[in-house]
Amino acid sequence: EMLAPSQTSASVDHRDSFGRTALHYAAGYAEVSAVAALVRHGATVDAPDRSGMTALHWACLRSHVQVVEALLAAGADPLVPATVGVFAGRSAFDLARRNEAKSAQVT
């Protein structure tokens, strides 16, 4: 297992200067096993970054279908809108449709 509570004192939801968590990056880079491990260790699935984008937004934006499926199974909300920037007002579902991604088919 990649993450074990005894091996780290850092929060699974620690944010960087962009407000992103490890889950945002794992989703954006299609790291399905990392997404699963983070969720198992209590990562907040719908945590927004500074632009209001969740891990699901990033997975849909990049058409990472397996990650989308894993996040939805973990309870991610596909209708949460981003709040700032070029994607403001758009949900993960909107991004999936915009990209004509297969990820829209699983919602």
mmCIF file of C-alpha atoms in Angstrom:
data_model
loop_
_atom_site.group_PDB
_atom_site.id
_atom_site.type_symbol
_atom_site.label_atom_id
_atom_site.label_comp_id
_atom_site.label_asym_id
_atom_site.label_seq_id
_atom_site.Cartn_x
_atom_site.Cartn_y
_atom_site.Cartn_z
ATOM 1 C CA GLU A 1 0.000 0.000 0.000
ATOM 2 C CA MET A 2 1.349 3.414 -0.942
ATOM 3 C CA LEU A 3 -0.052 5.224 2.059
ATOM 4 C CA ALA A 4 -0.043 4.059 5.631
ATOM 5 C CA PRO A 5 -1.163 6.366 8.443
ATOM 6 C CA SER A 6 1.869 5.460 10.551
ATOM 7 C CA GLN A 7 4.284 6.494 7.799
ATOM 8 C CA THR A 8 3.275 10.115 7.515
ATOM 9 C CA SER A 9 1.980 12.923 9.645
ATOM 10 C CA ALA A 10 0.835 14.953 6.634
ATOM 11 C CA SER A 11 -2.860 15.319 5.991
ATOM 12 C CA VAL A 12 -4.214 13.405 3.021
ATOM 13 C CA ASP A 13 -5.983 16.669 2.143
ATOM 14 C CA HIS A 14 -2.884 18.903 2.387
ATOM 15 C CA ARG A 15 -3.105 21.703 -0.202
ATOM 16 C CA ASP A 16 -0.393 23.313 -2.301
ATOM 17 C CA SER A 17 -0.263 26.972 -3.358
ATOM 18 C CA PHE A 18 -2.935 26.284 -6.006
ATOM 19 C CA GLY A 19 -5.239 24.791 -3.392
ATOM 20 C CA ARG A 20 -4.826 21.348 -4.927
ATOM 21 C CA THR A 21 -4.579 18.132 -2.977
ATOM 22 C CA ALA A 22 -2.817 14.905 -3.892
ATOM 23 C CA LEU A 23 -6.188 13.679 -5.173
ATOM 24 C CA HIS A 24 -6.313 16.515 -7.725
ATOM 25 C CA TYR A 25 -2.908 15.505 -9.075
ATOM 26 C CA ALA A 26 -3.604 11.766 -9.026
ATOM 27 C CA ALA A 27 -6.833 12.380 -10.949
ATOM 28 C CA GLY A 28 -5.198 14.741 -13.429
ATOM 29 C CA TYR A 29 -2.402 12.282 -14.192
ATOM 30 C CA ALA A 30 -4.674 9.201 -14.420
ATOM 31 C CA GLU A 31 -3.120 7.513 -11.393
ATOM 32 C CA VAL A 32 -6.042 5.203 -10.635
ATOM 33 C CA SER A 33 -4.266 3.272 -7.877
ATOM 34 C CA ALA A 34 -3.241 6.517 -6.160
ATOM 35 C CA VAL A 35 -6.817 7.820 -6.402
ATOM 36 C CA ALA A 36 -8.085 4.601 -4.797
ATOM 37 C CA ALA A 37 -5.484 4.757 -2.009
ATOM 38 C CA LEU A 38 -6.196 8.413 -1.261
ATOM 39 C CA VAL A 39 -9.941 7.760 -1.122
ATOM 40 C CA ARG A 40 -9.387 4.769 1.196
ATOM 41 C CA HIS A 41 -7.372 7.013 3.499
ATOM 42 C CA GLY A 42 -10.119 9.604 3.721
ATOM 43 C CA ALA A 43 -9.327 12.136 1.002
ATOM 44 C CA THR A 44 -12.133 14.645 0.557
ATOM 45 C CA VAL A 45 -13.457 13.642 -2.863
ATOM 46 C CA ASP A 46 -15.083 16.977 -3.709
ATOM 47 C CA ALA A 47 -12.339 19.229 -2.292
ATOM 48 C CA PRO A 48 -12.112 22.297 -4.545
ATOM 49 C CA ASP A 49 -8.848 23.902 -5.588
ATOM 50 C CA ARG A 50 -8.502 27.707 -5.716
ATOM 51 C CA SER A 51 -10.522 27.801 -8.946
ATOM 52 C CA GLY A 52 -13.246 25.598 -7.484
ATOM 53 C CA MET A 53 -12.240 22.579 -9.547
ATOM 54 C CA THR A 54 -12.420 19.158 -7.928
ATOM 55 C CA ALA A 55 -10.440 16.027 -8.744
ATOM 56 C CA LEU A 56 -13.393 14.972 -10.901
ATOM 57 C CA HIS A 57 -13.091 18.186 -12.937
ATOM 58 C CA TRP A 58 -9.449 17.345 -13.672
ATOM 59 C CA ALA A 59 -10.202 13.740 -14.590
ATOM 60 C CA CYS A 60 -13.025 14.793 -16.933
ATOM 61 C CA LEU A 61 -10.975 17.600 -18.451
ATOM 62 C CA ARG A 62 -8.268 15.093 -19.369
ATOM 63 C CA SER A 63 -10.669 12.264 -20.323
ATOM 64 C CA HIS A 64 -9.354 9.823 -17.704
ATOM 65 C CA VAL A 65 -12.340 7.464 -17.740
ATOM 66 C CA GLN A 66 -11.099 4.993 -15.107
ATOM 67 C CA VAL A 67 -10.390 7.818 -12.689
ATOM 68 C CA VAL A 68 -13.813 9.337 -13.370
ATOM 69 C CA GLU A 69 -15.435 5.992 -12.606
ATOM 70 C CA ALA A 70 -13.429 5.598 -9.382
ATOM 71 C CA LEU A 71 -14.276 9.110 -8.182
ATOM 72 C CA LEU A 72 -17.970 8.698 -8.969
ATOM 73 C CA ALA A 73 -17.987 5.362 -7.125
ATOM 74 C CA ALA A 74 -16.429 7.192 -4.155
ATOM 75 C CA GLY A 75 -19.280 9.708 -4.163
ATOM 76 C CA ALA A 76 -17.856 12.608 -6.180
ATOM 77 C CA ASP A 77 -20.516 15.071 -7.321
ATOM 78 C CA PRO A 78 -20.378 15.586 -11.115
ATOM 79 C CA LEU A 79 -22.489 18.741 -10.915
ATOM 80 C CA VAL A 80 -20.319 20.921 -8.629
ATOM 81 C CA PRO A 81 -19.358 24.010 -10.661
ATOM 82 C CA ALA A 82 -15.891 25.525 -10.805
ATOM 83 C CA THR A 83 -15.956 29.047 -9.390
ATOM 84 C CA VAL A 84 -13.056 30.981 -10.924
ATOM 85 C CA GLY A 85 -11.227 31.146 -14.222
ATOM 86 C CA VAL A 86 -11.905 29.855 -17.694
ATOM 87 C CA PHE A 87 -14.056 26.972 -16.391
ATOM 88 C CA ALA A 88 -16.100 29.054 -13.920
ATOM 89 C CA GLY A 89 -19.671 27.830 -13.762
ATOM 90 C CA ARG A 90 -18.845 24.530 -15.449
ATOM 91 C CA SER A 91 -19.249 21.215 -13.704
ATOM 92 C CA ALA A 92 -17.136 18.115 -14.251
ATOM 93 C CA PHE A 93 -20.014 16.748 -16.319
ATOM 94 C CA ASP A 94 -19.909 19.897 -18.480
ATOM 95 C CA LEU A 95 -16.175 19.424 -19.050
ATOM 96 C CA ALA A 96 -16.663 15.786 -19.999
ATOM 97 C CA ARG A 97 -19.350 16.728 -22.525
ATOM 98 C CA ARG A 98 -17.253 19.614 -23.827
ATOM 99 C CA ASN A 99 -14.381 17.273 -24.538
ATOM 100 C CA GLU A 100 -16.685 14.635 -25.977
ATOM 101 C CA ALA A 101 -15.060 12.319 -23.478
ATOM 102 C CA LYS A 102 -16.273 8.836 -22.739
ATOM 103 C CA SER A 103 -16.325 9.896 -19.091
ATOM 104 C CA ALA A 104 -19.672 11.620 -19.710
ATOM 105 C CA GLN A 105 -21.200 8.205 -20.383
ATOM 106 C CA VAL A 106 -20.622 7.012 -16.824
ATOM 107 C CA THR A 107 -22.561 9.851 -15.172
#
